[in-house]
Each structure stands twice: as structure tokens, then as C-alpha cells.
PDB file of C-alpha atoms in Angstrom:
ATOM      1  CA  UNK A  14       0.000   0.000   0.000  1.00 44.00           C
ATOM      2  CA  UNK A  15       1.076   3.289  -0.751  1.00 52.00           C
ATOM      3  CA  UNK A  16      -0.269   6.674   0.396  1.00 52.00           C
ATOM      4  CA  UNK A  17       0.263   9.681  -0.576  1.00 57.00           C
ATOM      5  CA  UNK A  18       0.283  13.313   1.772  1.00 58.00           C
ATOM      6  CA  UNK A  19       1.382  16.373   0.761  1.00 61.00           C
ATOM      7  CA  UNK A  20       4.233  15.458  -1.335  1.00 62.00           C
ATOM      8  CA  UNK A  21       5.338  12.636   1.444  1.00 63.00           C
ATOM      9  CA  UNK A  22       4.603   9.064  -0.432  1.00 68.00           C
ATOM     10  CA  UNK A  23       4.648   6.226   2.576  1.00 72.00           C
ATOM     11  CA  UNK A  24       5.360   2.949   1.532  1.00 75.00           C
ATOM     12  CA  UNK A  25       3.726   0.175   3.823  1.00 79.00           C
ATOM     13  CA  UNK A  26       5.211  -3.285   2.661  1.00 82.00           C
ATOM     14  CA  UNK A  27       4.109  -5.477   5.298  1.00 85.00           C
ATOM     15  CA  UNK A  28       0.499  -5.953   7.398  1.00 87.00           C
ATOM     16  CA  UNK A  29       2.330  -5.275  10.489  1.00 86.00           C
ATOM     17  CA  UNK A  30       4.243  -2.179   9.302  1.00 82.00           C
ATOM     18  CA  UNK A  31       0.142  -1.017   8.620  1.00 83.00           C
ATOM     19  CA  UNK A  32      -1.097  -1.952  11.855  1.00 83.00           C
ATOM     20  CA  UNK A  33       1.397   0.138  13.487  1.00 80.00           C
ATOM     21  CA  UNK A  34       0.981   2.792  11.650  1.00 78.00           C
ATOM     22  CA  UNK A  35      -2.785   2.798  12.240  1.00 79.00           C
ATOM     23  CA  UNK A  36      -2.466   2.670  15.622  1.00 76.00           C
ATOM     24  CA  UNK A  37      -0.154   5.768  15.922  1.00 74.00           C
ATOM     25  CA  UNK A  38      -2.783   7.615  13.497  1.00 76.00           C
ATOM     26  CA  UNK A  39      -5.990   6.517  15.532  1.00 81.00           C
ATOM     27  CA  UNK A  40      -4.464   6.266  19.222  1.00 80.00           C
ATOM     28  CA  UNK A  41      -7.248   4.810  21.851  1.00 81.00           C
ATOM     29  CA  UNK A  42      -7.039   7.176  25.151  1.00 83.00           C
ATOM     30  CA  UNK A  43      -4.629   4.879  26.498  1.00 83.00           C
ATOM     31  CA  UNK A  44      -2.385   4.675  24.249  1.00 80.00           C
ATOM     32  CA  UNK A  45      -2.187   8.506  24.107  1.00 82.00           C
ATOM     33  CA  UNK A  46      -1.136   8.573  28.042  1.00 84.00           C
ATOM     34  CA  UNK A  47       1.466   6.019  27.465  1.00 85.00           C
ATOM     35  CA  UNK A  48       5.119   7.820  27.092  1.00 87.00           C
ATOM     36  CA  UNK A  49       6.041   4.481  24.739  1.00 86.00           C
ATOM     37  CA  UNK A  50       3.103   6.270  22.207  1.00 83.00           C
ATOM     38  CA  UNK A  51       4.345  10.010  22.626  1.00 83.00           C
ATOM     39  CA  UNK A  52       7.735   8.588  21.570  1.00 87.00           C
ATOM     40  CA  UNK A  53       6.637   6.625  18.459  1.00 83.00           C
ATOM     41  CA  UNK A  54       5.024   9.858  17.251  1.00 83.00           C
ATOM     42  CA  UNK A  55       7.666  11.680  17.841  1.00 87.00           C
ATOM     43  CA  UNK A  56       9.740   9.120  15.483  1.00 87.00           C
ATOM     44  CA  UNK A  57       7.214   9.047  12.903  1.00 82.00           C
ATOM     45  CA  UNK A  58       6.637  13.177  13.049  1.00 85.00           C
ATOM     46  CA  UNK A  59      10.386  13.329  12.686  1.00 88.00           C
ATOM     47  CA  UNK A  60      10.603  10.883   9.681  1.00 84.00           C
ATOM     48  CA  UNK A  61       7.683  12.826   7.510  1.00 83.00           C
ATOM     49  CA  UNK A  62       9.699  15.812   8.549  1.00 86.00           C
ATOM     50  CA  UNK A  63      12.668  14.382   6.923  1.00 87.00           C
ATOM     51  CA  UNK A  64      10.881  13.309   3.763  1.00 84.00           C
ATOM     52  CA  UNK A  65       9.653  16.809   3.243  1.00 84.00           C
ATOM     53  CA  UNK A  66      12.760  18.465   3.642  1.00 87.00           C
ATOM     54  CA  UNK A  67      14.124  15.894   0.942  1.00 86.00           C
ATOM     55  CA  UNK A  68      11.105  15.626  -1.856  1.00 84.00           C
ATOM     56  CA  UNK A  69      12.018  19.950  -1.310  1.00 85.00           C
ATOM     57  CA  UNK A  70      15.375  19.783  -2.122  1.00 88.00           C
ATOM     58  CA  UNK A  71      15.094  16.862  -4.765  1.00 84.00           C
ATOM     59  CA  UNK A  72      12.258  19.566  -6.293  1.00 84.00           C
ATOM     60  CA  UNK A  73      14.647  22.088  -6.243  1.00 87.00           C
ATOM     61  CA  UNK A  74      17.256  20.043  -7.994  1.00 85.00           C
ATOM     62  CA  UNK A  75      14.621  19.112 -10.381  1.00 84.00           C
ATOM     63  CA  UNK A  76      13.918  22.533 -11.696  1.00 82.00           C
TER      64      UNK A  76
END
């Protein structure tokens, strides 16, 4: 599966890869109290962050 954000493209190759990703995206109330959550966000915020910043600069090499 592949989806596509905003110029970020994620590529989910494996069901459990998905499942993770589904949870972070549509946390239950106790997963959001859990610090173990908070830091998988962080982690995924960060790597969306990074793809950004690269799709820009491959854009900008582009042109």
C-alpha cells in the first residue's frame, strides 16, 4: 500500500508495518497517556519531517 500526503509518499510493505501505523494515526485514550506512544510519534513526526525536507530539495534540484 502506498499513500500519498502532501508530497510525502509512505510505503507500507508489510500488514504489520500497517497496523502500526494505524495505531499511531488513531491512538485509543490509552495509548495517548502512554510515554512508549508520545515517543513513536515523535519518530514518525520526525521521519515525515525528513521526507519533506528531501522531496524539497530533490524539487529544487529538479527545476
Amino acid at each position: 500500500m502506498v499513500a500519498i500526503n502532501s508530497n510525502v509518499i509512505i510505503n507500507i510493505q508489510s500488514k504489520s508495518q500497517e497496523e502500526r501505523l494505524r495505531k499511531t494515526l488513531r491512538p485509543s485514550k490509552s495509548d495517548i497517556e502512554s510515554p512508549e506512544f508520545n515517543q513513536k510519534v515523535s519518530e514518525i513526526a520526525d521521519g515525515f519531517i525528513a521526507s519533506q525536507k528531501g522531496m524539497a530539495r530533490l524539487k529544487r534540484f529538479l527545476q
